[in-house]
Each structure stands twice: as C-alpha cells, then as structure tokens.
Amino acid sequence: MNAILLDGVTLRLGGRIVLDRISLEIADAEFVGVLGPNGAGKTTLMRAILGLLPLAAGRIAVHGQPVRRGNRLIGYMPQVRATTALRLSGHAFVAAAVEGDRWGLPRLDRAGRLAVDEALELVGARALARRPMVELSGGERQRLLLAQSLLGRPRLLLLDEPLISLDPHRQGEVVRLVRRLQRELGIAVLFSAHELNPLLGALDRVLYLGGGRASLGSVDEVITAPVLSRLYGAPIEVVRAGGRIFVMSGGQDMERDAHRHDHAGTRAGFGA
Amino acid sequence: MIGLLGYDFMRNAFAAAGLVAVMSGLVGFFLVLRGQTFAGHALSHVGFTGATGAVLIGVSPLWGLVGVTVAGGVGMGLLGERLAGRDVAIGMVLATALGLGLLFLHFFTAYASQATALLFGNVFGVDRGTVWGLAGLCLLALAALGAIARPLLFATLQPELAEARGVSLRLVSVLFLALVGLCTAGCAQIVGVLLVFTLMVGPAAAAQRLTVRLGRGMALAVALALTEAWGGIVLAWFTDWPASFWITALSALAYSLAWALAWLADGRRPVPAAG
Ligand SMILES: Nc1ncnc2c1ncn2[C@@H]1O[C@H](COP(=O)(O)OP(=O)(O)OP(=O)(O)O)[C@@H](O)[C@H]1O
Ligand SMILES: [Mg+2]
C-alpha cells in the first residue's frame, strides 16, 4: 500500500492557491526529498498530510486512510524555530510529546519512559538528552527533534527542513542518520530541504514544488532544465559539476539564494 | 518563634502567603517556560482597575481582581498571536487601565491606604474570609493546572507537533491565561499588583536555572516561592519593614544566587566539544 496518496489535491492559504491539483503516490518505504523555493508549499503540503489544513479540492490518503488530525501513523518534525523553554533537558523536551494530547499531569508511565529511551537510542542521543537544550548545537538539537518524531513508531516521517542552519558536515550526518533509520525501520520519509546536494546520495526520489505545481521522480527525471523551468516559471539551467548539481537562473544559484532568504525570514518565537 | 503565630493576623498572613506561593510557583513555572511573563505583568495591571472598580460599586476588591484578570487572560488567549509583538498597543492598554484604576480611587479619597494595599500588598491585613477565598482560588487553580498540564507542556515545547497530534493550541492557551489571571489575583493579595512578578516569575525562573528536570523544577519553584513568602513575613515581623519589600528582596536574592550557582556549575563542567 502507498504511504501517501494525493489525488487532485488543491491547497489554498488565505485565498492564495499554494498547490494546484496535485496527484502523486509515495511508496511504503521510500526516502523522498521535497524541494522548492521559499513559499513553494513544502510546509503547507506536510500540514495538509497531517490533517491541519482543509483541502480546497481532492483527496489525501495516508496508508489507505483519509487524513485526520492526530494520526499516529505519522511522525512529524516541524520546521525549527526558537523555543522559549531551552533550559529544560532534551529528555524532558522529547518526553513532552508522549501522549501529550491527553489531559492530566505530564507524568511518564513505564511504557512512556521506554518509548522515550527507545527513540533516543535510535538517534544515538541518550547521553545528549540529559543536558539542557541551550547547551546543544544545532545538529544535536535536530537529533532530539528527530527522536521526538520517532515516538510511537510512525510508518511515515515528515521532516520539515531538518538541515536548516547546519554546516555541510552536520548536514551530511543528519541525512545519513535519517537514511539509516528509514531503511532499518522500513518507513517512508518526506524530507524537505532548500538544497538538493546534501541529499543526493540518500534520496530515492525527489518531489520538486514550484508555482503551484509539483514534479515527482528520480533526480535525473526531475532535476532537468525543462521540468524546473516549468516549476519556476522562468528559464532554468541545470549544471552538474563534481558530483553536485546546481540549479541556476540567469547565472544565479537558485537554491543557495533561497537558503539565504530563509535565514532572514525564519519565523520568530511563538506568541502569547 | 511561637510568638509569630500567636496572633490571628499572623496566622492569616502565613496561610494566605502559603496558599498563594504554592499556586504561583506552579503557574509561574509554566509562564516562564512559555516565555509569557509579560502576560502576568499585564494582567496584574488590568487587575488593579478591576479591584478599584469593585470597591467603587461596593464589592470585595478580591473578586473584582479575579473577574477582571480572568477575563483579561481569556481575552489575551483568544487574541493569541495577533497580540504578539504589539508592545506599544499592550503598553497603552495597561497604562490606561492603571489610570482608570486611579480615577476610581479618586472617588474614594478616604481609602488611600487601600490604594497602597492594592498596589504593594498588605499581607498583614488579610482577614479570615480572604484566606478562605484564596483557598478556594488556589484549589481551583491547582485542579485546572492539573487537568491541562500535559497538553500545556506539549503545546509549549512543540506547538506544531502538538497541533498535529490533536491538541487545540488556542484552547490550551486560553485556559492557561485564565489560570494566570486567577494566580495574579491571588498574588496581588500578598504583594500587590505592582509586585506580582516577584512571586510568579522570580521563583520559577530561579528554579529553571538550577535544574533541567521538569518535576524537580516545579518542586523547586514552589519551595522557593514558599521560602520567599514566609521568609518575607518573618523578616517583616522582626524589622517592621513592609513584608512586600522583604519578599521582593528575597526573590531577587534567590534569583541572583541561582544565576551564580548555575554559573559556577557551568565553569566546573568540562566544555563540550565544539559544533
Ligand atoms: N496563514 C497563511 N495565510 C496566507 N498565506 C500563507 C499562510 N501561511 C503560508 N502562506 C503562504 O503559503 C505559501 C506556502 O508556504 P509554505 O510555508 O508552505 O512554503 P515553504 O515551501 O515551506 O517555504 P519555506 O521554504 O520558506 O519554508 C507561501 O507563499 C506563504 O506565504
Ligand atoms: Mg517551510
């Protein structure tokens, strides 16, 4: 069965069509990189799969079931922003997600403690989790967030920009870790990113979003001048050099540019 | 020491301060965690208007406070993110509220001491009825916090994930801010509306500097709040200086000590590898 099925899906935000009549299928144990410029709809697509966004048209199914909020089959790592509670330990941070939707006191029972330990073990962060979040590097925090998304043994992982603000070396580490987990657990992963290159060795397929449209396929099928020119709505050149791929428009590297914009635009802390 | 408890007003003071300390230690812990300490401050200012307004129409100031702070908390929760970052607008509302409170007081020139009590607290003026009122308030607040603590923590640490798991961020936020309103009203009875910060934020912030564990942090926040509130009363008894002064002084001292201790602990720990 497919992990994700989109059938003629249109997503609208504030009157603006973000994705327009998208149909695609993602297999049971597939690592899919989700790419596209700022505002292409990567986050919006993930939120729709989580059931957080009404569909303007079409149908989404996750493992054959229609989307609904609180689907335990899906693990989610939101796009990182500043959290205010950095003085707490990583363990407390991860543990907050265990049955966090139930009313009552935030106490972990035995099963809950085991689940947290197991998730931390998977990402190799058990020692790390004893330290306060403030003391951790970006890459270490990403590992804890990944552990949190793995709680409850999901069959599908939605990882929104796990590479943001990491240096190339750490980016490689995170990608390899996710790839290893994806294979070991036999699950499907949607992994959004601004740059294709850190993902190149790990991907099964690429989902490229732009201009309300989407293109899903192997790197060689999707990362081509005609496909990307259609998505960007502008002439695009694809340059391959030294095992890396550059998406250029009028001599500018599109993905690098997008990345830079994002740092300035990362949403500030959660309000009152 | 026995002499301290020999008087009715002292017993009332200890009881009222103890109740409020437990409540504000716990509620404050989440307030600090959520980075919403300003909300507590804001609610107390609005509460002043409620208290003076209540006096004006012949109602107990405690219930005026409670009504307005809880309503204010719910309002802030409902406005939610639309309110975030509007410092000037919020500041204007607060200043207006305080000004309005002052106007209400103006009609009560005979009650100048009541104004001071509202602004800076008068723990020795708490009567038996108010203690019972506070006990009810406390019980309600603790029960409510016990009910929402789990989704509240989740929504605080990982709002998007909590939302995806089915937590209503707005509901949790509204309930919590209503709770902050209750707690503010309680604190104001002890240290006055201007110094609510000292009991609600000081102990919780100090506790979070000292431990990274959740349960320990909450316990420590309560212990610190109790120590500061009761310590302030004892010191006021022996020095005849205002209790509110001593409570703020102890709160500041505890916070500074927590900083110093955390700093020392950081220095002793080996520096983690870069990156
Ligand atoms: N609440 C909203 N109301 C209206 N438009 C919105 C809202 N949230 C997002 N948008 C718009 O929807 C579009 C898609 O946003 P989305 O966050 O999904 O993009 P993204 O691909 O994740 O971008 P980024 O790379 O910056 O994370 C953007 O143009 C954005 O401006
Ligand atoms: Mg995004």
XYZ file of C-alpha atoms and ligand atoms in Angstrom:
579
model
C 0.000 0.000 0.000
C 1.123 3.567 -0.591
C 2.378 5.621 2.312
C 0.860 8.731 0.773
C -1.641 9.214 -1.990
C -2.575 12.643 -3.293
C -5.428 12.744 -5.747
C -6.138 16.078 -7.418
C -5.240 17.999 -4.289
C -5.554 21.768 -4.206
C -4.341 23.658 -1.151
C -5.327 27.217 -0.531
C -3.982 29.575 2.140
C -5.562 32.961 2.723
C -7.218 32.905 -0.695
C -3.945 32.082 -2.458
C -3.571 28.745 -4.216
C -0.366 27.172 -2.948
C -0.658 23.792 -4.668
C -2.936 23.276 -7.636
C -4.448 19.863 -8.477
C -1.519 17.708 -7.411
C -1.690 13.932 -7.826
C 1.094 11.633 -6.691
C 1.880 8.442 -4.833
C 4.705 7.771 -2.419
C 5.573 4.175 -1.668
C 5.742 2.388 1.640
C 9.471 2.625 2.300
C 10.729 5.467 0.223
C 13.004 8.403 1.020
C 11.661 11.412 -0.841
C 13.386 14.790 -0.822
C 10.936 17.691 -1.007
C 12.480 20.693 -2.703
C 11.369 24.040 -3.973
C 11.932 27.739 -3.408
C 10.641 29.662 -0.380
C 6.885 29.668 -0.328
C 6.611 26.770 -2.773
C 4.397 24.941 -0.290
C 6.659 22.343 1.319
C 5.428 23.106 4.835
C 1.857 23.524 3.614
C 1.916 20.103 1.965
C 3.136 18.464 5.166
C 0.486 20.228 7.218
C -2.154 19.009 4.802
C -0.926 15.431 5.142
C -1.181 15.865 8.924
C -4.767 16.972 8.557
C -4.073 20.501 9.790
C -5.342 22.172 6.650
C -8.669 21.707 4.889
C -8.272 20.604 1.273
C -9.725 23.014 -1.249
C -10.136 20.044 -3.590
C -9.063 16.435 -3.955
C -8.228 13.692 -1.544
C -5.226 12.650 0.541
C -4.792 9.178 1.998
C -2.090 8.023 4.398
C -1.608 4.266 4.357
C -5.002 3.960 2.776
C -6.823 6.031 5.399
C -8.177 9.525 4.803
C -6.187 12.236 6.575
C -7.157 13.142 10.096
C -5.532 15.134 12.851
C -3.708 13.078 15.426
C -2.899 10.193 13.052
C -0.432 8.025 14.969
C 0.997 6.593 11.761
C 2.735 9.880 11.047
C 5.795 11.276 12.786
C 6.429 14.980 12.288
C 9.373 17.255 12.799
C 8.267 20.865 12.306
C 10.453 23.494 10.718
C 12.682 24.651 13.565
C 12.084 27.880 15.330
C 13.228 29.406 18.560
C 11.644 27.698 21.532
C 11.430 29.570 24.804
C 11.966 26.574 27.023
C 15.615 25.912 26.328
C 16.573 25.476 29.944
C 14.814 22.116 30.108
C 16.706 18.939 29.361
C 16.470 17.309 25.973
C 14.856 14.353 27.678
C 12.034 16.482 29.087
C 11.633 18.060 25.660
C 11.277 14.728 23.877
C 9.116 13.231 26.621
C 6.580 16.061 26.396
C 5.360 14.512 23.147
C 4.464 11.160 24.714
C 0.660 11.127 24.817
C 0.960 14.885 25.087
C -2.571 15.318 23.787
C -4.158 13.702 26.850
C -5.467 15.813 29.693
C -3.840 15.436 33.095
C -0.413 15.670 34.629
C 2.704 15.307 32.485
C 3.902 12.119 34.143
C 5.501 9.317 32.192
C 4.469 5.774 32.936
C 6.797 2.842 32.336
C 5.758 2.382 28.740
C 6.280 6.084 28.139
C 9.777 6.022 29.601
C 10.668 3.027 27.473
C 9.325 4.731 24.359
C 11.454 7.820 25.037
C 14.566 5.722 25.691
C 13.986 3.740 22.536
C 13.574 6.852 20.400
C 16.683 8.461 21.908
C 18.610 5.257 21.349
C 17.623 5.207 17.673
C 19.257 8.575 17.071
C 22.125 7.944 19.498
C 21.138 10.782 21.809
C 20.703 9.174 25.218
C 23.690 10.911 26.792
C 22.873 14.142 24.994
C 19.345 14.197 26.360
C 20.497 14.810 29.905
C 21.822 18.248 29.005
C 19.722 21.404 28.760
C 18.668 22.329 25.236
C 20.544 25.659 25.395
C 23.849 23.849 25.575
C 23.272 21.766 22.476
C 24.480 22.583 19.000
C 22.024 22.864 16.121
C 22.847 19.360 14.923
C 22.392 17.870 18.369
C 19.020 19.554 18.734
C 17.975 18.195 15.363
C 18.759 14.719 16.619
C 16.476 15.211 19.609
C 13.714 16.542 17.369
C 14.158 13.505 15.185
C 13.875 11.254 18.241
C 10.672 13.067 19.154
C 9.234 12.486 15.706
C 10.007 8.772 16.000
C 7.954 8.326 19.190
C 5.083 5.909 18.732
C 6.807 4.081 15.842
C 5.299 6.006 12.939
C 5.152 4.456 9.456
C 5.644 7.805 7.763
C 8.024 10.592 8.769
C 7.505 14.186 7.701
C 10.717 16.118 8.321
C 10.465 19.825 7.579
C 13.848 21.363 6.818
C 15.994 19.370 9.222
C 19.145 20.804 7.623
C 18.468 24.456 8.192
C 21.291 26.326 9.925
C 23.600 23.301 9.935
C 27.046 23.369 8.399
C 27.689 20.975 5.480
C 29.382 18.415 7.682
C 26.444 18.208 10.131
C 24.017 18.227 7.222
C 25.664 15.076 5.924
C 25.396 13.465 9.356
C 21.686 14.188 9.670
C 20.944 12.940 6.150
C 22.858 9.691 6.727
C 21.129 9.185 10.083
C 17.678 9.642 8.574
C 18.530 7.361 5.660
C 19.760 4.654 8.036
C 16.608 4.907 10.192
C 14.384 4.935 7.131
C 15.955 1.680 5.919
C 16.122 -0.009 9.332
C 12.531 0.809 10.207
C 11.278 0.327 6.668
C 9.289 3.558 6.705
C 8.552 6.335 4.248
C 10.229 9.709 4.724
C 9.406 13.107 3.285
C 12.452 15.280 3.873
C 12.180 18.911 2.831
C 15.271 20.945 2.105
C 16.434 24.026 0.287
C 19.375 22.375 -1.347
C 19.465 19.165 -3.256
C 23.159 18.372 -2.922
C 23.285 17.254 0.735
C 20.527 14.737 -0.080
C 21.938 13.388 -3.328
C 23.371 10.112 -2.056
C 20.377 9.282 0.131
C 17.306 10.025 -1.963
C 15.072 7.523 -3.661
C 13.069 10.207 -5.405
C 12.639 13.965 -5.481
C 9.423 15.917 -5.124
C 10.016 19.387 -6.517
C 7.392 22.064 -5.815
C 7.037 25.445 -7.501
C 4.445 27.741 -8.992
C 1.608 25.685 -7.531
C 2.788 22.576 -9.357
C 4.736 19.515 -8.344
C 7.026 17.070 -10.062
C 7.927 13.701 -8.556
C 10.562 11.350 -9.931
C 14.190 10.333 -9.811
C 16.817 13.058 -9.677
C 17.599 12.536 -13.337
C 13.951 12.851 -14.302
C 13.103 15.903 -12.234
C 16.236 17.989 -11.976
C 16.283 18.973 -15.621
C 16.062 22.319 -17.334
C 12.589 21.773 -18.866
C 10.932 20.457 -15.676
C 12.408 23.112 -13.399
C 11.777 25.922 -15.870
C 8.105 24.933 -15.795
C 8.028 24.911 -11.967
C 9.899 28.180 -11.546
C 8.073 29.797 -14.430
C 11.421 31.110 -15.673
C 14.273 29.701 -17.748
C 16.403 27.464 -15.554
C 19.727 25.872 -16.250
C 20.896 22.724 -14.537
C 24.647 22.479 -14.142
C 26.346 19.312 -12.972
C 29.868 19.613 -11.633
C 31.951 17.344 -9.420
C 29.036 15.096 -8.455
C 26.968 18.109 -7.450
C 24.010 19.706 -9.158
C 23.359 23.432 -9.395
C 20.037 24.954 -10.341
C 20.782 28.283 -11.997
C 18.700 31.122 -13.324
C 20.424 33.887 -15.245
C 23.760 32.858 -13.718
C 22.436 32.797 -10.133
C 22.276 29.729 -7.956
C 18.569 29.476 -7.082
C 18.819 27.095 -4.175
C 21.602 28.921 -2.419
C 19.704 32.172 -2.754
C 16.569 30.658 -1.344
C 18.539 29.394 1.575
C 19.901 32.778 2.415
C 16.477 34.410 2.317
C 15.147 31.868 4.666
C 17.502 32.789 7.461
C 16.264 36.322 7.473
C 12.685 35.154 7.228
C 12.609 32.354 9.796
C 9.538 32.989 11.852
C 10.138 34.420 15.304
C 9.044 32.783 18.554
C 5.523 31.658 19.224
C 3.362 34.458 20.551
C 1.051 34.649 23.523
C 9.140 31.910 67.168
C 5.863 30.776 68.742
C 5.045 34.450 69.202
C 4.846 34.731 65.426
C 1.787 32.530 65.323
C 0.245 33.935 68.454
C -1.848 36.473 66.610
C -4.761 35.910 64.308
C -3.455 38.297 61.670
C -0.138 36.434 61.607
C -1.824 33.087 61.156
C -3.886 34.576 58.346
C -0.785 36.077 56.765
C 1.091 32.768 56.801
C -1.886 30.857 55.464
C -2.599 33.337 52.675
C 1.042 33.624 51.663
C 1.484 29.843 51.721
C -1.531 29.238 49.506
C -0.521 31.864 47.011
C 3.116 30.719 46.967
C 2.199 27.154 46.036
C -0.107 28.336 43.282
C 2.225 30.941 41.855
C 5.264 28.646 41.976
C 3.497 26.145 39.736
C 1.644 28.511 37.442
C 4.753 30.679 37.205
C 6.810 27.681 36.171
C 4.742 27.288 33.024
C 4.572 31.031 32.500
C 8.372 31.223 32.404
C 8.573 28.105 30.242
C 6.217 29.694 27.724
C 8.057 32.996 27.734
C 4.822 34.774 28.678
C 5.977 36.508 31.840
C 4.856 39.806 30.384
C 1.304 38.469 30.306
C 1.376 38.035 34.073
C 2.640 41.554 34.490
C -0.013 42.901 32.132
C -2.859 41.058 33.825
C -1.927 42.433 37.211
C -2.145 45.990 35.907
C -5.561 45.375 34.440
C -6.496 43.716 37.709
C -5.884 46.963 39.558
C -8.722 48.556 37.624
C -10.945 45.631 38.498
C -10.142 45.869 42.180
C -10.696 49.602 42.449
C -13.816 49.365 40.305
C -15.153 46.677 42.620
C -14.551 48.848 45.665
C -16.403 51.644 43.937
C -19.529 49.535 43.494
C -19.207 48.013 46.936
C -17.845 44.583 46.016
C -14.800 42.971 47.619
C -11.650 44.007 45.703
C -10.515 40.361 45.571
C -13.487 39.406 43.408
C -13.062 42.497 41.268
C -9.469 41.453 40.699
C -10.366 37.863 39.911
C -13.121 38.822 37.499
C -11.022 41.233 35.520
C -7.777 39.240 35.461
C -9.510 36.045 34.368
C -11.457 37.894 31.696
C -8.232 39.606 30.646
C -6.437 36.274 30.454
C -9.160 34.746 28.296
C -9.097 37.802 26.043
C -5.341 37.614 25.605
C -5.587 33.908 24.849
C -8.259 34.467 22.223
C -6.357 37.255 20.523
C -3.316 34.994 20.639
C -0.698 35.641 18.029
C -2.431 38.741 16.805
C -1.382 40.286 20.103
C 2.208 39.103 19.974
C 4.739 41.791 19.218
C 2.308 44.650 19.735
C 4.218 46.080 22.647
C 3.018 49.607 22.214
C -0.653 48.664 21.968
C -0.413 46.447 25.035
C 1.507 49.098 26.935
C -1.159 51.675 26.132
C -3.927 49.395 27.355
C -2.031 48.759 30.572
C -1.340 52.393 31.228
C -4.965 53.238 30.535
C -6.085 50.506 32.902
C -3.881 51.809 35.694
C -5.039 55.356 35.025
C -8.658 54.257 35.170
C -7.946 52.475 38.443
C -6.512 55.694 39.764
C -9.661 57.555 38.747
C -11.812 55.014 40.592
C -9.670 55.547 43.649
C -10.060 59.270 43.328
C -13.709 58.876 44.256
C -12.530 57.228 47.433
C -10.133 59.670 48.922
C -10.750 58.086 52.296
C -9.240 54.874 51.015
C -5.693 55.982 50.278
C -4.370 53.121 52.358
C -6.460 50.739 50.279
C -4.696 52.014 47.186
C -1.307 51.272 48.683
C -2.540 47.860 49.740
C -3.698 47.087 46.215
C -0.526 48.332 44.606
C 2.029 46.953 47.034
C 0.097 44.391 49.006
C -0.713 44.165 52.677
C -0.324 40.611 53.803
C -0.938 41.527 57.447
C -4.301 42.983 56.512
C -5.659 39.686 55.162
C -8.711 38.599 57.124
C -10.091 35.126 57.691
C -12.668 35.499 54.911
C -9.990 36.380 52.383
C -7.948 33.353 53.443
C -10.903 31.142 52.649
C -11.415 32.955 49.365
C -7.769 32.388 48.497
C -8.018 28.735 49.485
C -10.887 28.298 47.038
C -8.984 30.173 44.349
C -5.911 28.045 44.915
C -7.805 24.794 44.812
C -9.486 25.809 41.590
C -6.199 26.886 40.034
C -4.364 23.720 41.036
C -7.177 21.494 39.805
C -7.256 23.334 36.490
C -3.483 23.194 36.132
C -3.513 19.500 36.964
C -6.011 18.966 34.187
C -4.221 20.897 31.453
C -0.557 20.462 32.454
C 0.182 17.713 29.959
C -1.148 19.287 26.764
C 0.079 22.661 28.051
C 3.631 21.385 28.299
C 3.397 19.762 24.870
C 1.949 22.894 23.288
C 4.644 24.991 24.947
C 7.598 22.914 23.838
C 6.432 21.822 20.376
C 3.355 23.756 19.264
C 3.231 22.472 15.670
C 3.659 18.861 16.690
C 1.106 19.235 19.470
C -1.338 20.672 16.966
C -0.718 17.755 14.629
C -1.391 15.359 17.488
C -4.753 16.960 18.085
C -4.047 19.488 20.832
C -6.012 22.711 20.415
C -3.340 25.355 20.896
C -5.896 28.086 21.294
C -7.925 26.261 23.942
C -4.822 25.417 25.932
C -3.590 28.988 25.685
C -6.922 30.469 26.772
C -7.279 28.097 29.715
C -3.743 28.749 30.833
C -4.026 32.517 30.661
C -7.288 32.359 32.605
C -5.306 30.427 35.180
C -2.617 33.100 35.156
C -5.407 35.576 35.794
C -6.524 33.639 38.872
C -2.995 33.389 40.121
C -2.347 37.087 39.534
C -5.376 37.957 41.624
C -4.067 35.743 44.426
C -0.564 37.174 44.284
C -1.907 40.694 44.361
C -3.428 39.961 47.787
C 0.037 39.276 49.150
C 2.468 41.543 47.316
C 0.128 43.890 45.438
C -0.481 44.262 41.709
C 2.819 46.001 41.033
C 4.925 43.216 42.534
C 3.137 40.135 41.216
C 6.245 39.359 39.184
C 8.184 38.709 42.337
C 6.175 35.640 43.369
C 5.078 34.372 39.996
C 8.213 34.775 37.914
C 11.133 35.040 40.336
C 10.956 31.578 41.933
C 10.125 29.805 38.671
C 12.939 31.496 36.771
C 15.412 30.708 39.553
C 14.262 27.085 39.612
C 14.777 26.762 35.878
C 18.333 27.974 36.228
C 19.019 25.293 38.820
C 17.591 22.164 37.256
C 16.842 20.881 33.778
C 14.322 18.359 35.113
C 10.631 19.099 34.920
C 9.363 17.656 38.209
C 12.286 18.944 40.195
C 11.926 22.367 38.631
C 8.280 22.624 39.656
C 9.007 21.414 43.189
C 11.874 23.849 43.492
C 9.763 26.737 42.228
C 7.146 26.004 44.893
C 9.789 25.626 47.608
C 11.416 28.919 46.661
C 8.103 30.753 46.483
C 7.148 29.426 49.928
C 10.511 30.333 51.417
C 10.369 33.823 49.975
C 6.785 34.499 51.013
C 7.086 33.146 54.563
C 10.624 34.460 54.961
C 9.365 37.888 53.974
C 6.654 37.764 56.607
C 9.092 36.701 59.326
C 11.567 39.400 58.396
C 8.803 41.985 58.318
C 7.776 40.917 61.825
C 11.255 41.416 63.197
C 12.178 44.585 61.321
C 8.799 46.253 60.988
C 9.614 46.932 57.333
C 6.936 46.066 54.756
C 6.581 42.352 54.015
C 6.330 43.070 50.291
C 9.758 44.650 50.400
C 11.252 41.579 52.030
C 9.543 39.220 49.637
C 10.868 41.095 46.615
C 14.319 41.250 48.196
C 14.350 37.506 48.904
C 13.056 36.779 45.413
C 15.810 38.854 43.830
C 18.374 37.244 46.112
C 17.213 33.735 45.218
C 17.323 34.559 41.528
C 20.844 36.001 41.771
C 22.043 33.018 43.790
C 20.552 30.674 41.203
C 22.462 32.524 38.490
C 25.668 32.352 40.465
C 25.234 28.651 41.192
C 24.438 27.843 37.583
C 27.439 29.865 36.515
C 29.722 28.032 38.909
C 28.355 24.672 37.787
C 28.961 25.627 34.147
C 32.529 26.538 34.953
C 33.226 23.215 36.606
C 31.776 21.095 33.849
C 34.171 20.228 31.032
C 33.473 22.323 27.948
C 31.615 20.216 25.364
C 33.317 19.715 22.040
C 32.616 22.495 19.569
C 29.916 22.184 16.937
N -1.524 31.621 7.128
C -1.258 31.925 5.850
N -2.088 32.712 5.146
C -1.840 33.001 3.863
N -0.777 32.547 3.194
C 0.077 31.773 3.827
C -0.103 31.409 5.204
N 0.914 30.614 5.574
C 1.702 30.493 4.495
N 1.217 31.184 3.452
C 1.778 31.249 2.104
O 1.706 29.960 1.554
C 2.813 29.723 0.719
C 3.444 28.389 1.059
O 4.104 28.475 2.308
P 4.968 27.303 2.886
O 5.340 27.697 4.257
O 4.270 26.021 2.685
O 6.238 27.322 1.951
P 7.581 26.513 2.108
O 7.820 25.831 0.813
O 7.542 25.658 3.317
O 8.593 27.689 2.255
P 9.949 27.790 3.098
O 10.992 27.239 2.230
O 10.122 29.242 3.315
O 9.752 27.026 4.381
C 3.735 30.909 0.914
O 3.618 31.735 -0.200
C 3.214 31.611 2.128
O 3.388 32.990 2.010
Mg 8.580 25.615 5.062
